[in-house]
Short mmCIF file of C-alpha atoms in Angstrom, two decimals:
data_model
loop_
_atom_site.label_atom_id
_atom_site.label_comp_id
_atom_site.label_asym_id
_atom_site.label_seq_id
_atom_site.Cartn_x
_atom_site.Cartn_y
_atom_site.Cartn_z
CA MET A 40 -41.05 31.64 19.36
CA ALA A 41 -40.15 32.11 15.70
CA ASP A 42 -36.67 33.28 16.69
CA ASP A 43 -36.14 30.17 18.81
CA GLU A 44 -37.24 27.90 15.96
CA LEU A 45 -35.06 29.78 13.51
CA GLU A 46 -32.08 29.48 15.86
CA ALA A 47 -32.69 25.72 16.26
CA ILE A 48 -32.83 25.28 12.48
CA ARG A 49 -29.61 27.27 12.06
CA ALA A 50 -27.84 25.21 14.72
CA LYS A 51 -29.00 21.96 13.12
CA ARG A 52 -27.88 23.10 9.68
CA MET A 53 -24.52 24.24 11.05
CA ALA A 54 -23.98 20.84 12.67
CA GLU A 55 -24.83 19.11 9.37
CA LEU A 56 -22.37 21.28 7.47
CA GLN A 57 -19.62 20.65 10.00
CA GLN A 58 -20.25 16.92 9.79
CA GLN A 59 -20.07 17.04 5.99
CA MET A 60 -16.80 18.96 6.14
CA GLY A 61 -15.35 16.41 8.53
CA GLY A 62 -16.48 13.60 6.25
CA GLY A 63 -14.80 15.30 3.31
CA GLU A 64 -11.52 15.39 5.18
CA ALA A 65 -11.78 11.70 6.01
CA SER A 66 -12.45 10.88 2.37
CA GLN A 67 -9.48 12.96 1.27
CA HIS A 68 -7.26 11.30 3.89
CA ARG A 69 -8.38 7.86 2.71
CA GLU A 70 -7.57 8.78 -0.91
CA GLN A 71 -4.11 9.96 0.13
CA GLN A 72 -3.48 6.68 1.95
CA GLU A 73 -4.58 4.68 -1.10
CA GLU A 74 -2.29 6.75 -3.32
CA MET A 75 0.65 6.13 -0.96
CA LYS A 76 -0.04 2.38 -0.97
CA ARG A 77 -0.19 2.39 -4.76
CA ARG A 78 3.15 4.24 -5.01
CA GLU A 79 4.80 1.88 -2.52
CA SER A 80 3.53 -1.10 -4.47
CA GLU A 81 4.89 0.33 -7.73
CA MET A 82 8.28 1.01 -6.16
CA LYS A 83 8.41 -2.50 -4.67
CA ASN A 84 7.53 -4.09 -8.02
CA GLN A 85 10.12 -1.99 -9.81
CA MET A 86 12.84 -3.01 -7.34
CA LEU A 87 11.87 -6.67 -7.57
CA SER A 88 12.01 -6.57 -11.36
CA GLN A 89 15.58 -5.25 -11.07
CA ILE A 90 16.54 -7.86 -8.47
CA LEU A 91 14.93 -11.00 -9.95
CA ASP A 92 15.15 -12.58 -13.38
CA GLN A 93 11.90 -13.51 -15.15
CA GLN A 94 11.74 -17.08 -13.88
CA ALA A 95 12.39 -16.07 -10.28
CA ARG A 96 9.78 -13.31 -10.56
CA ALA A 97 7.25 -15.82 -11.92
CA ARG A 98 8.00 -18.20 -9.05
CA LEU A 99 7.59 -15.42 -6.48
CA ASN A 100 4.23 -14.51 -8.04
CA SER A 101 3.17 -18.16 -7.80
CA ILE A 102 4.19 -18.26 -4.15
CA ALA A 103 2.19 -15.07 -3.55
CA LEU A 104 -0.95 -16.77 -4.84
CA VAL A 105 -0.64 -19.68 -2.43
CA LYS A 106 1.11 -18.09 0.57
CA PRO A 107 0.91 -14.28 0.36
CA GLU A 108 2.53 -13.74 3.77
CA LYS A 109 5.55 -15.86 2.81
CA ALA A 110 5.90 -13.99 -0.50
CA LYS A 111 5.83 -10.65 1.33
CA MET A 112 8.50 -11.89 3.71
CA VAL A 113 10.74 -12.98 0.81
CA GLU A 114 10.11 -9.71 -1.04
CA GLY A 115 11.08 -7.71 2.03
CA MET A 116 14.19 -9.80 2.53
CA LEU A 117 15.24 -9.36 -1.12
CA ILE A 118 14.66 -5.61 -1.08
CA GLN A 119 16.61 -5.27 2.17
CA MET A 120 19.51 -7.33 0.81
CA ALA A 121 19.57 -5.27 -2.39
CA SER A 122 19.53 -1.97 -0.51
CA LYS A 123 22.49 -3.14 1.59
CA GLY A 124 24.38 -4.22 -1.53
CA GLN A 125 24.42 -7.89 -0.57
CA LEU A 126 23.23 -9.11 -3.97
CA GLY A 127 25.80 -9.48 -6.73
CA GLY A 128 23.37 -9.49 -9.62
CA LYS A 129 19.96 -10.71 -10.57
CA ILE A 130 18.61 -13.57 -8.51
CA GLY A 131 17.73 -16.66 -10.51
CA ASP A 132 15.03 -19.21 -9.90
CA ALA A 133 17.39 -21.67 -8.17
CA GLN A 134 18.69 -18.99 -5.80
CA LEU A 135 15.15 -17.93 -4.97
CA VAL A 136 14.16 -21.52 -4.20
CA SER A 137 17.12 -21.84 -1.85
CA MET A 138 16.00 -18.66 -0.03
CA VAL A 139 12.46 -19.89 0.37
#
C-alpha cells in the first residue's frame, strides 16, 4: 500500500512539474511577442519621423487619439508609399490633411 501511495504522489508531482514547465514556455513566448511588438512600434515610429515633418507628425498623433484605426491606416499607407519610393520628401501638414 505504501508503494501505491508513493507512486501516486510521484505521478502527481510529475504532473505539477510538467504543468509548470509548460507555463514557463507560455510566459517566455508571451515575452517574445511583446518584445517583437515593441520593436515593430519603434521601427514604425522611426520611419514616420523620417517621412513626416513635425507639424504633420503632431496632426497624426492627434488623429490617433480620436480615431486610432484611421491613424493606423494612414501610417500604413505612408510607410508603404515611402518603401516604394513614391514620396519625394517629408510630408507636410497640408499634404497629410489631403491624404486623410
